[in-house]
Amino acid sequence: GINAEYGEFKKMRRANSATQAEKKNNKIIRTESENRLEILSSSISTNVHNIRQFATLRGHQGPILVVKFNKDGNYCLSGGQDRSIILWNPFKNLLIKNYQGHGYEVLDFDVSHDNTLLASCGGDKQPFIWDVATGQIIRRLHGHTSRINTVKFNSESSVLISGSYDKTIKVWDCRSNNHSIIQEMNDARDSISSIYVSRYEIISASIDGCLRNYDIRAGTLQVDHFGNPITSVTLTTDQNLIVAGCLDNSIRLIDKETGELQNQYKGHVNEKYKIEIAVTPDDTQIISGSEDGKIYIWDLVEATQIRTLEGHSNIVGGISFHPKNYCLLSSSTDGTIKLWK
């Protein structure tokens, strides 16, 4: 059963990497097998210069804190300070459904692999699980003692993982009737700001300045100390590199295996708020919101700023890149969502 996979985690220290010599000037060296990236890169780079504001979605009252495409990219969802979650067809600028039930602001959500379930969280101290089609709340999960900053399903949506201001990560069994907690990680010394879930790993970012990688199969924990609060974390599509946004106006790219810093991206403003970051599906570009109201796009390998998108009048905190096409969504405290393509 699933319980067997979630045991105690053995802490591991990072070993000094033998691969340092292979990396010149702290840049990533592409191998032969990755040459496809170079080919894709040329088509993507033409797209980055053509991208423009395509639509502005209005429907929330007040700041919008999160926006995400659904799994196939045909729809998107947004969550706001107005306690509501909205389902849209962004390409038709169409508001489809408004999910009401949260008593506090909505800080994050995740859609199940088959687009039937929605998990959401925020100031309510409990993740909500919704039926996407009916808009009904199926379950509220009790266990956290403070606001919840982040929720993620695993790949089969059999498990939900939540990270909270109470410094804990909780793993909930979605297949049991009572959605019981099957694992709790309480290694962080401050708020859990963001989590990334892969097939066998839970990677968490914390305001304590540490990135923690829990390997469920091996039962190990690797900790990387950044020295600055980390507010968002994601992985490249090939799952080899971790992208982490920090409250020192920088985004760091680190090797998942060794913990080595590969690149740093600067130019945007991020000192106070959680700003989402995204990687293009072909792993050639990194995109971030910014407290100056702009969207920044960098070349992943060169770490050069390629493009800045302007259109919002306040902090851009939510960013979501389309799973297949060169197209992105941004959400802002100015109360709007913008579609760029």
mmCIF file of C-alpha atoms in Angstrom:
data_model
loop_
_atom_site.group_PDB
_atom_site.id
_atom_site.type_symbol
_atom_site.label_atom_id
_atom_site.label_comp_id
_atom_site.label_asym_id
_atom_site.label_seq_id
_atom_site.Cartn_x
_atom_site.Cartn_y
_atom_site.Cartn_z
ATOM 1 C CA GLY A 1 0.000 0.000 0.000
ATOM 2 C CA ILE A 2 0.864 3.633 -0.142
ATOM 3 C CA ASN A 3 1.706 3.742 3.567
ATOM 4 C CA ALA A 4 4.781 1.631 2.992
ATOM 5 C CA GLU A 5 6.257 4.299 0.777
ATOM 6 C CA TYR A 6 6.071 6.995 3.427
ATOM 7 C CA GLY A 7 8.517 6.093 6.156
ATOM 8 C CA GLU A 8 11.038 8.024 8.165
ATOM 9 C CA PHE A 9 13.441 10.113 6.107
ATOM 10 C CA LYS A 10 17.176 9.719 6.610
ATOM 11 C CA LYS A 11 18.976 13.020 6.350
ATOM 12 C CA MET A 12 21.746 13.134 3.787
ATOM 13 C CA ARG A 13 24.474 15.679 3.430
ATOM 14 C CA ARG A 14 25.471 16.850 0.010
ATOM 15 C CA ALA A 15 28.723 15.245 -1.086
ATOM 16 C CA ASN A 16 31.256 17.371 -2.933
ATOM 17 C CA SER A 17 30.485 16.802 -6.550
ATOM 18 C CA ALA A 18 32.958 15.262 -8.940
ATOM 19 C CA THR A 19 31.127 16.868 -11.837
ATOM 20 C CA GLN A 20 32.377 20.371 -11.096
ATOM 21 C CA ALA A 21 35.230 20.067 -13.574
ATOM 22 C CA GLU A 22 32.799 19.229 -16.346
ATOM 23 C CA LYS A 23 30.960 22.494 -16.001
ATOM 24 C CA LYS A 24 32.736 25.450 -17.545
ATOM 25 C CA ASN A 25 32.093 28.914 -16.083
ATOM 26 C CA ASN A 26 29.189 27.559 -14.054
ATOM 27 C CA LYS A 27 27.183 27.137 -17.267
ATOM 28 C CA ILE A 28 25.353 24.026 -18.355
ATOM 29 C CA ILE A 29 27.032 21.996 -21.041
ATOM 30 C CA ARG A 30 24.601 20.321 -23.412
ATOM 31 C CA THR A 31 25.345 16.730 -24.345
ATOM 32 C CA GLU A 32 24.643 15.151 -27.732
ATOM 33 C CA SER A 33 21.320 13.789 -26.512
ATOM 34 C CA GLU A 34 20.224 17.292 -25.648
ATOM 35 C CA ASN A 35 20.870 18.720 -29.084
ATOM 36 C CA ARG A 36 17.144 18.715 -29.719
ATOM 37 C CA LEU A 37 17.013 21.587 -27.244
ATOM 38 C CA GLU A 38 19.203 23.665 -29.520
ATOM 39 C CA ILE A 39 16.862 23.004 -32.439
ATOM 40 C CA LEU A 40 13.773 23.816 -30.379
ATOM 41 C CA SER A 41 15.521 26.848 -28.997
ATOM 42 C CA SER A 42 15.611 28.615 -32.367
ATOM 43 C CA SER A 43 11.848 28.299 -32.876
ATOM 44 C CA ILE A 44 11.111 29.317 -29.298
ATOM 45 C CA SER A 45 13.372 32.348 -29.535
ATOM 46 C CA THR A 46 11.412 33.642 -32.527
ATOM 47 C CA ASN A 47 8.211 33.171 -30.512
ATOM 48 C CA VAL A 48 9.554 35.106 -27.552
ATOM 49 C CA HIS A 49 9.982 38.203 -29.705
ATOM 50 C CA ASN A 50 6.475 37.898 -31.198
ATOM 51 C CA ILE A 51 4.608 37.341 -27.942
ATOM 52 C CA ARG A 52 2.066 40.033 -27.081
ATOM 53 C CA GLN A 53 -0.880 40.677 -24.812
ATOM 54 C CA PHE A 54 -3.803 38.707 -26.243
ATOM 55 C CA ALA A 55 -6.573 39.077 -23.640
ATOM 56 C CA THR A 56 -7.363 40.560 -20.230
ATOM 57 C CA LEU A 57 -9.633 38.486 -17.973
ATOM 58 C CA ARG A 58 -11.714 40.336 -15.381
ATOM 59 C CA GLY A 59 -13.959 38.641 -12.833
ATOM 60 C CA HIS A 60 -12.300 38.786 -9.422
ATOM 61 C CA GLN A 61 -12.887 41.557 -6.898
ATOM 62 C CA GLY A 62 -9.417 42.671 -5.836
ATOM 63 C CA PRO A 63 -5.944 41.098 -6.086
ATOM 64 C CA ILE A 64 -5.538 37.803 -7.960
ATOM 65 C CA LEU A 65 -2.978 35.659 -6.183
ATOM 66 C CA VAL A 66 -2.652 32.583 -8.423
ATOM 67 C CA VAL A 67 -3.421 31.519 -12.003
ATOM 68 C CA LYS A 68 -2.781 28.162 -13.724
ATOM 69 C CA PHE A 69 -3.587 26.393 -16.949
ATOM 70 C CA ASN A 70 -5.328 23.044 -16.468
ATOM 71 C CA LYS A 71 -3.421 19.914 -17.478
ATOM 72 C CA ASP A 72 -4.228 20.053 -21.220
ATOM 73 C CA GLY A 73 -4.011 23.844 -21.460
ATOM 74 C CA ASN A 74 -7.544 24.376 -22.796
ATOM 75 C CA TYR A 75 -8.773 26.133 -19.660
ATOM 76 C CA CYS A 76 -7.337 27.979 -16.699
ATOM 77 C CA LEU A 77 -8.214 28.639 -13.070
ATOM 78 C CA SER A 78 -7.492 31.629 -10.869
ATOM 79 C CA GLY A 79 -7.711 32.331 -7.146
ATOM 80 C CA GLY A 80 -7.950 35.627 -5.347
ATOM 81 C CA GLN A 81 -8.171 37.655 -2.209
ATOM 82 C CA ASP A 82 -11.954 37.704 -2.811
ATOM 83 C CA ARG A 83 -12.042 34.061 -1.577
ATOM 84 C CA SER A 84 -13.194 32.730 -4.947
ATOM 85 C CA ILE A 85 -11.743 30.405 -7.596
ATOM 86 C CA ILE A 86 -12.756 31.013 -11.215
ATOM 87 C CA LEU A 87 -12.626 28.588 -14.155
ATOM 88 C CA TRP A 88 -12.054 30.313 -17.514
ATOM 89 C CA ASN A 89 -11.627 29.665 -21.178
ATOM 90 C CA PRO A 90 -8.895 32.293 -21.546
ATOM 91 C CA PHE A 91 -8.775 32.012 -25.348
ATOM 92 C CA LYS A 92 -12.434 33.065 -25.585
ATOM 93 C CA ASN A 93 -12.208 35.415 -22.574
ATOM 94 C CA LEU A 94 -15.023 33.395 -21.050
ATOM 95 C CA LEU A 95 -15.788 33.009 -17.336
ATOM 96 C CA ILE A 96 -17.213 29.472 -17.021
ATOM 97 C CA LYS A 97 -17.640 28.832 -13.300
ATOM 98 C CA ASN A 98 -17.104 30.537 -9.947
ATOM 99 C CA TYR A 99 -16.210 28.250 -7.011
ATOM 100 C CA GLN A 100 -17.377 29.731 -3.698
ATOM 101 C CA GLY A 101 -16.654 28.226 -0.291
ATOM 102 C CA HIS A 102 -13.370 29.566 1.041
ATOM 103 C CA GLY A 103 -13.689 31.857 4.049
ATOM 104 C CA TYR A 104 -10.318 33.501 3.419
ATOM 105 C CA GLU A 105 -8.066 34.343 0.483
ATOM 106 C CA VAL A 106 -7.142 31.586 -1.968
ATOM 107 C CA LEU A 107 -3.353 31.188 -2.127
ATOM 108 C CA ASP A 108 -2.905 28.086 -4.283
ATOM 109 C CA PHE A 109 -4.683 25.196 -5.977
ATOM 110 C CA ASP A 110 -3.915 22.170 -8.113
ATOM 111 C CA VAL A 111 -5.977 20.221 -10.638
ATOM 112 C CA SER A 112 -5.985 16.413 -10.691
ATOM 113 C CA HIS A 113 -4.367 14.561 -13.607
ATOM 114 C CA ASP A 114 -7.780 13.887 -15.215
ATOM 115 C CA ASN A 115 -9.118 17.441 -14.611
ATOM 116 C CA THR A 116 -12.014 16.140 -12.446
ATOM 117 C CA LEU A 117 -10.812 17.274 -9.010
ATOM 118 C CA LEU A 118 -9.562 20.596 -7.730
ATOM 119 C CA ALA A 119 -7.603 20.999 -4.487
ATOM 120 C CA SER A 120 -7.329 24.525 -3.103
ATOM 121 C CA CYS A 121 -5.875 26.222 -0.051
ATOM 122 C CA GLY A 122 -5.368 29.562 1.647
ATOM 123 C CA GLY A 123 -6.230 31.256 4.918
ATOM 124 C CA ASP A 124 -8.724 28.542 5.887
ATOM 125 C CA LYS A 125 -6.095 26.230 7.496
ATOM 126 C CA GLN A 126 -7.552 23.279 5.565
ATOM 127 C CA PRO A 127 -7.197 22.157 1.965
ATOM 128 C CA PHE A 128 -10.522 21.944 0.102
ATOM 129 C CA ILE A 129 -11.180 19.240 -2.492
ATOM 130 C CA TRP A 130 -13.795 20.169 -5.130
ATOM 131 C CA ASP A 131 -15.654 18.368 -7.881
ATOM 132 C CA VAL A 132 -14.681 20.490 -10.908
ATOM 133 C CA ALA A 133 -17.868 19.743 -12.877
ATOM 134 C CA THR A 134 -20.442 20.423 -10.143
ATOM 135 C CA GLY A 135 -18.494 23.037 -8.170
ATOM 136 C CA GLN A 136 -19.292 21.162 -4.941
ATOM 137 C CA ILE A 137 -16.801 20.841 -2.090
ATOM 138 C CA ILE A 138 -16.210 17.105 -1.596
ATOM 139 C CA ARG A 139 -14.028 17.411 1.489
ATOM 140 C CA ARG A 140 -12.222 19.796 3.823
ATOM 141 C CA LEU A 141 -9.036 18.300 5.268
ATOM 142 C CA HIS A 142 -8.308 19.069 8.933
ATOM 143 C CA GLY A 143 -4.802 18.996 10.367
ATOM 144 C CA HIS A 144 -2.916 22.254 9.754
ATOM 145 C CA THR A 145 -2.884 24.945 12.439
ATOM 146 C CA SER A 146 -2.220 27.954 10.219
ATOM 147 C CA ARG A 147 -2.778 29.194 6.683
ATOM 148 C CA ILE A 148 -1.771 26.877 3.846
ATOM 149 C CA ASN A 149 0.467 28.338 1.151
ATOM 150 C CA THR A 150 0.685 25.491 -1.330
ATOM 151 C CA VAL A 151 -1.067 22.263 -2.438
ATOM 152 C CA LYS A 152 -0.103 19.647 -5.037
ATOM 153 C CA PHE A 153 -1.502 16.312 -6.185
ATOM 154 C CA ASN A 154 0.890 13.490 -7.017
ATOM 155 C CA SER A 155 0.887 12.204 -10.609
ATOM 156 C CA GLU A 156 -2.023 9.777 -10.084
ATOM 157 C CA SER A 157 -3.942 12.212 -7.824
ATOM 158 C CA SER A 158 -4.048 9.453 -5.170
ATOM 159 C CA VAL A 159 -2.225 11.689 -2.700
ATOM 160 C CA LEU A 160 -2.439 15.405 -1.898
ATOM 161 C CA ILE A 161 0.520 17.271 -0.404
ATOM 162 C CA SER A 162 0.100 20.584 1.435
ATOM 163 C CA GLY A 163 2.624 23.066 2.855
ATOM 164 C CA SER A 164 1.737 25.567 5.545
ATOM 165 C CA TYR A 165 2.740 28.606 7.543
ATOM 166 C CA ASP A 166 2.719 26.144 10.497
ATOM 167 C CA LYS A 167 6.114 24.884 9.125
ATOM 168 C CA THR A 168 4.779 21.432 8.198
ATOM 169 C CA ILE A 169 4.124 19.470 5.025
ATOM 170 C CA LYS A 170 1.238 17.015 5.237
ATOM 171 C CA VAL A 171 0.536 14.110 2.885
ATOM 172 C CA TRP A 172 -3.145 13.136 2.591
ATOM 173 C CA ASP A 173 -4.488 9.836 1.235
ATOM 174 C CA CYS A 174 -7.123 10.776 -1.356
ATOM 175 C CA ARG A 175 -8.122 7.136 -1.855
ATOM 176 C CA SER A 176 -9.324 6.642 1.720
ATOM 177 C CA ASN A 177 -12.807 7.836 2.643
ATOM 178 C CA ASN A 178 -11.566 10.065 5.436
ATOM 179 C CA HIS A 179 -8.537 11.409 3.473
ATOM 180 C CA SER A 180 -6.269 10.579 6.418
ATOM 181 C CA ILE A 181 -2.783 12.035 6.900
ATOM 182 C CA ILE A 182 -0.242 9.368 5.969
ATOM 183 C CA GLN A 183 2.914 11.429 6.402
ATOM 184 C CA GLU A 184 4.001 14.653 8.034
ATOM 185 C CA MET A 185 7.309 16.414 7.456
ATOM 186 C CA ASN A 186 8.249 18.957 10.111
ATOM 187 C CA ASP A 187 11.900 19.634 9.314
ATOM 188 C CA ALA A 188 11.425 23.291 8.306
ATOM 189 C CA ARG A 189 12.117 26.073 10.796
ATOM 190 C CA ASP A 190 9.780 28.533 9.082
ATOM 191 C CA SER A 191 6.808 28.672 6.724
ATOM 192 C CA ILE A 192 6.603 26.253 3.764
ATOM 193 C CA SER A 193 6.094 28.532 0.770
ATOM 194 C CA SER A 194 6.046 26.198 -2.233
ATOM 195 C CA ILE A 195 6.248 22.507 -3.120
ATOM 196 C CA TYR A 196 6.985 20.547 -6.272
ATOM 197 C CA VAL A 197 5.878 16.923 -6.495
ATOM 198 C CA SER A 198 7.394 14.442 -8.935
ATOM 199 C CA ARG A 199 6.765 10.719 -9.058
ATOM 200 C CA TYR A 200 8.974 9.841 -6.092
ATOM 201 C CA GLU A 201 9.973 13.197 -4.670
ATOM 202 C CA ILE A 202 8.535 16.075 -2.714
ATOM 203 C CA ILE A 203 10.685 19.184 -3.071
ATOM 204 C CA SER A 204 9.812 21.982 -0.662
ATOM 205 C CA ALA A 205 10.867 25.618 -0.414
ATOM 206 C CA SER A 206 10.818 27.411 2.910
ATOM 207 C CA ILE A 207 11.188 30.918 4.269
ATOM 208 C CA ASP A 208 13.987 29.437 6.443
ATOM 209 C CA GLY A 209 16.161 29.563 3.297
ATOM 210 C CA CYS A 210 16.313 25.802 2.758
ATOM 211 C CA LEU A 211 15.265 23.635 -0.136
ATOM 212 C CA ARG A 212 14.372 20.117 1.010
ATOM 213 C CA ASN A 213 14.104 17.099 -1.286
ATOM 214 C CA TYR A 214 12.238 14.143 0.200
ATOM 215 C CA ASP A 215 12.821 10.967 -1.795
ATOM 216 C CA ILE A 216 9.818 8.773 -1.013
ATOM 217 C CA ARG A 217 11.319 5.548 -2.394
ATOM 218 C CA ALA A 218 14.706 5.837 -0.733
ATOM 219 C CA GLY A 219 13.385 7.465 2.437
ATOM 220 C CA THR A 220 16.063 10.158 2.272
ATOM 221 C CA LEU A 221 16.085 13.910 2.751
ATOM 222 C CA GLN A 222 18.554 16.227 1.035
ATOM 223 C CA VAL A 223 18.810 19.804 2.244
ATOM 224 C CA ASP A 224 20.259 22.739 0.308
ATOM 225 C CA HIS A 225 20.892 25.949 2.225
ATOM 226 C CA PHE A 226 20.284 29.078 0.157
ATOM 227 C CA GLY A 227 20.722 31.657 2.904
ATOM 228 C CA ASN A 228 17.706 33.670 1.687
ATOM 229 C CA PRO A 229 13.985 32.961 1.988
ATOM 230 C CA ILE A 230 12.762 30.822 -0.947
ATOM 231 C CA THR A 231 9.203 31.529 -2.094
ATOM 232 C CA SER A 232 8.736 29.352 -5.171
ATOM 233 C CA VAL A 233 10.167 26.164 -6.592
ATOM 234 C CA THR A 234 9.732 24.231 -9.830
ATOM 235 C CA LEU A 235 11.715 21.767 -11.923
ATOM 236 C CA THR A 236 12.824 21.756 -15.525
ATOM 237 C CA THR A 237 10.836 19.420 -17.785
ATOM 238 C CA ASP A 238 13.689 16.884 -17.805
ATOM 239 C CA GLN A 239 13.482 16.881 -13.954
ATOM 240 C CA ASN A 240 17.245 17.365 -13.596
ATOM 241 C CA LEU A 241 17.376 20.992 -12.487
ATOM 242 C CA ILE A 242 15.580 22.862 -9.719
ATOM 243 C CA VAL A 243 14.486 26.463 -10.291
ATOM 244 C CA ALA A 244 14.009 28.431 -7.060
ATOM 245 C CA GLY A 245 12.860 32.018 -6.563
ATOM 246 C CA CYS A 246 14.366 33.864 -3.607
ATOM 247 C CA LEU A 247 13.566 37.090 -1.783
ATOM 248 C CA ASP A 248 16.896 38.652 -2.818
ATOM 249 C CA ASN A 249 15.761 39.588 -6.352
ATOM 250 C CA SER A 250 17.203 36.395 -7.790
ATOM 251 C CA ILE A 251 16.195 33.037 -9.240
ATOM 252 C CA ARG A 252 18.634 30.173 -8.822
ATOM 253 C CA LEU A 253 19.073 27.110 -11.015
ATOM 254 C CA ILE A 254 20.603 24.172 -9.179
ATOM 255 C CA ASP A 255 21.494 20.619 -10.091
ATOM 256 C CA LYS A 256 18.986 18.328 -8.355
ATOM 257 C CA GLU A 257 21.531 15.554 -7.777
ATOM 258 C CA THR A 258 24.489 17.577 -6.525
ATOM 259 C CA GLY A 259 22.927 20.779 -5.215
ATOM 260 C CA GLU A 260 25.416 22.793 -7.286
ATOM 261 C CA LEU A 261 24.456 26.265 -8.450
ATOM 262 C CA GLN A 262 24.273 26.269 -12.249
ATOM 263 C CA ASN A 263 22.925 29.726 -12.993
ATOM 264 C CA GLN A 264 21.366 32.818 -11.477
ATOM 265 C CA TYR A 265 18.746 35.075 -13.068
ATOM 266 C CA LYS A 266 18.395 38.732 -12.094
ATOM 267 C CA GLY A 267 16.690 41.928 -13.216
ATOM 268 C CA HIS A 268 13.236 41.458 -11.731
ATOM 269 C CA VAL A 269 12.114 42.735 -8.309
ATOM 270 C CA ASN A 270 11.310 40.151 -5.625
ATOM 271 C CA GLU A 271 11.900 41.233 -2.039
ATOM 272 C CA LYS A 272 8.592 40.844 -0.203
ATOM 273 C CA TYR A 273 6.089 38.611 -1.974
ATOM 274 C CA LYS A 274 5.704 35.115 -3.384
ATOM 275 C CA ILE A 275 6.341 35.383 -7.130
ATOM 276 C CA GLU A 276 5.731 32.334 -9.306
ATOM 277 C CA ILE A 277 8.282 31.160 -11.854
ATOM 278 C CA ALA A 278 7.833 28.949 -14.909
ATOM 279 C CA VAL A 279 10.077 27.057 -17.325
ATOM 280 C CA THR A 280 9.119 26.663 -20.986
ATOM 281 C CA PRO A 281 8.254 23.031 -21.869
ATOM 282 C CA ASP A 282 11.457 22.737 -23.948
ATOM 283 C CA ASP A 283 13.637 23.922 -21.018
ATOM 284 C CA THR A 284 15.083 26.879 -22.938
ATOM 285 C CA GLN A 285 13.601 29.811 -21.008
ATOM 286 C CA ILE A 286 12.698 30.881 -17.487
ATOM 287 C CA ILE A 287 9.795 33.243 -16.863
ATOM 288 C CA SER A 288 8.999 35.173 -13.691
ATOM 289 C CA GLY A 289 6.573 37.737 -12.411
ATOM 290 C CA SER A 290 7.904 40.762 -10.575
ATOM 291 C CA GLU A 291 6.964 43.291 -7.921
ATOM 292 C CA ASP A 292 7.447 46.078 -10.500
ATOM 293 C CA GLY A 293 4.440 44.800 -12.493
ATOM 294 C CA LYS A 294 6.462 43.335 -15.357
ATOM 295 C CA ILE A 295 7.102 39.794 -16.607
ATOM 296 C CA TYR A 296 10.729 38.804 -17.198
ATOM 297 C CA ILE A 297 11.971 36.136 -19.616
ATOM 298 C CA TRP A 298 15.538 34.773 -19.510
ATOM 299 C CA ASP A 299 17.528 32.325 -21.619
ATOM 300 C CA LEU A 300 17.972 29.328 -19.312
ATOM 301 C CA VAL A 301 21.505 28.434 -20.417
ATOM 302 C CA GLU A 302 22.949 31.920 -20.931
ATOM 303 C CA ALA A 303 21.019 33.541 -18.029
ATOM 304 C CA THR A 304 20.522 36.619 -20.222
ATOM 305 C CA GLN A 305 17.296 38.578 -20.091
ATOM 306 C CA ILE A 306 15.569 38.152 -23.473
ATOM 307 C CA ARG A 307 12.315 40.009 -23.022
ATOM 308 C CA THR A 308 10.200 42.053 -20.614
ATOM 309 C CA LEU A 309 6.414 42.096 -20.938
ATOM 310 C CA GLU A 310 4.522 45.137 -19.686
ATOM 311 C CA GLY A 311 0.780 45.409 -19.189
ATOM 312 C CA HIS A 312 -0.036 45.046 -15.494
ATOM 313 C CA SER A 313 -0.211 48.059 -13.182
ATOM 314 C CA ASN A 314 0.817 46.232 -9.988
ATOM 315 C CA ILE A 315 2.687 43.164 -8.631
ATOM 316 C CA VAL A 316 2.646 40.153 -10.957
ATOM 317 C CA GLY A 317 2.634 37.139 -8.628
ATOM 318 C CA GLY A 318 1.042 34.403 -10.723
ATOM 319 C CA ILE A 319 2.657 32.909 -13.841
ATOM 320 C CA SER A 320 1.618 29.816 -15.775
ATOM 321 C CA PHE A 321 3.106 28.555 -19.026
ATOM 322 C CA HIS A 322 0.996 26.570 -21.485
ATOM 323 C CA PRO A 323 1.853 22.820 -21.497
ATOM 324 C CA LYS A 324 2.295 22.704 -25.295
ATOM 325 C CA ASN A 325 2.261 26.121 -26.987
ATOM 326 C CA TYR A 326 4.249 29.329 -26.582
ATOM 327 C CA CYS A 327 1.635 31.055 -24.507
ATOM 328 C CA LEU A 328 1.463 32.236 -20.900
ATOM 329 C CA LEU A 329 -0.873 33.579 -18.245
ATOM 330 C CA SER A 330 -0.073 36.188 -15.615
ATOM 331 C CA SER A 331 -2.105 37.345 -12.618
ATOM 332 C CA SER A 332 -1.661 40.509 -10.639
ATOM 333 C CA THR A 333 -2.726 42.389 -7.547
ATOM 334 C CA ASP A 334 -4.188 44.881 -10.080
ATOM 335 C CA GLY A 335 -7.170 42.485 -10.272
ATOM 336 C CA THR A 336 -6.565 41.205 -13.792
ATOM 337 C CA ILE A 337 -5.284 38.086 -15.558
ATOM 338 C CA LYS A 338 -3.517 38.528 -18.871
ATOM 339 C CA LEU A 339 -3.056 35.980 -21.637
ATOM 340 C CA TRP A 340 0.117 36.447 -23.711
ATOM 341 C CA LYS A 341 0.685 34.610 -26.985
#
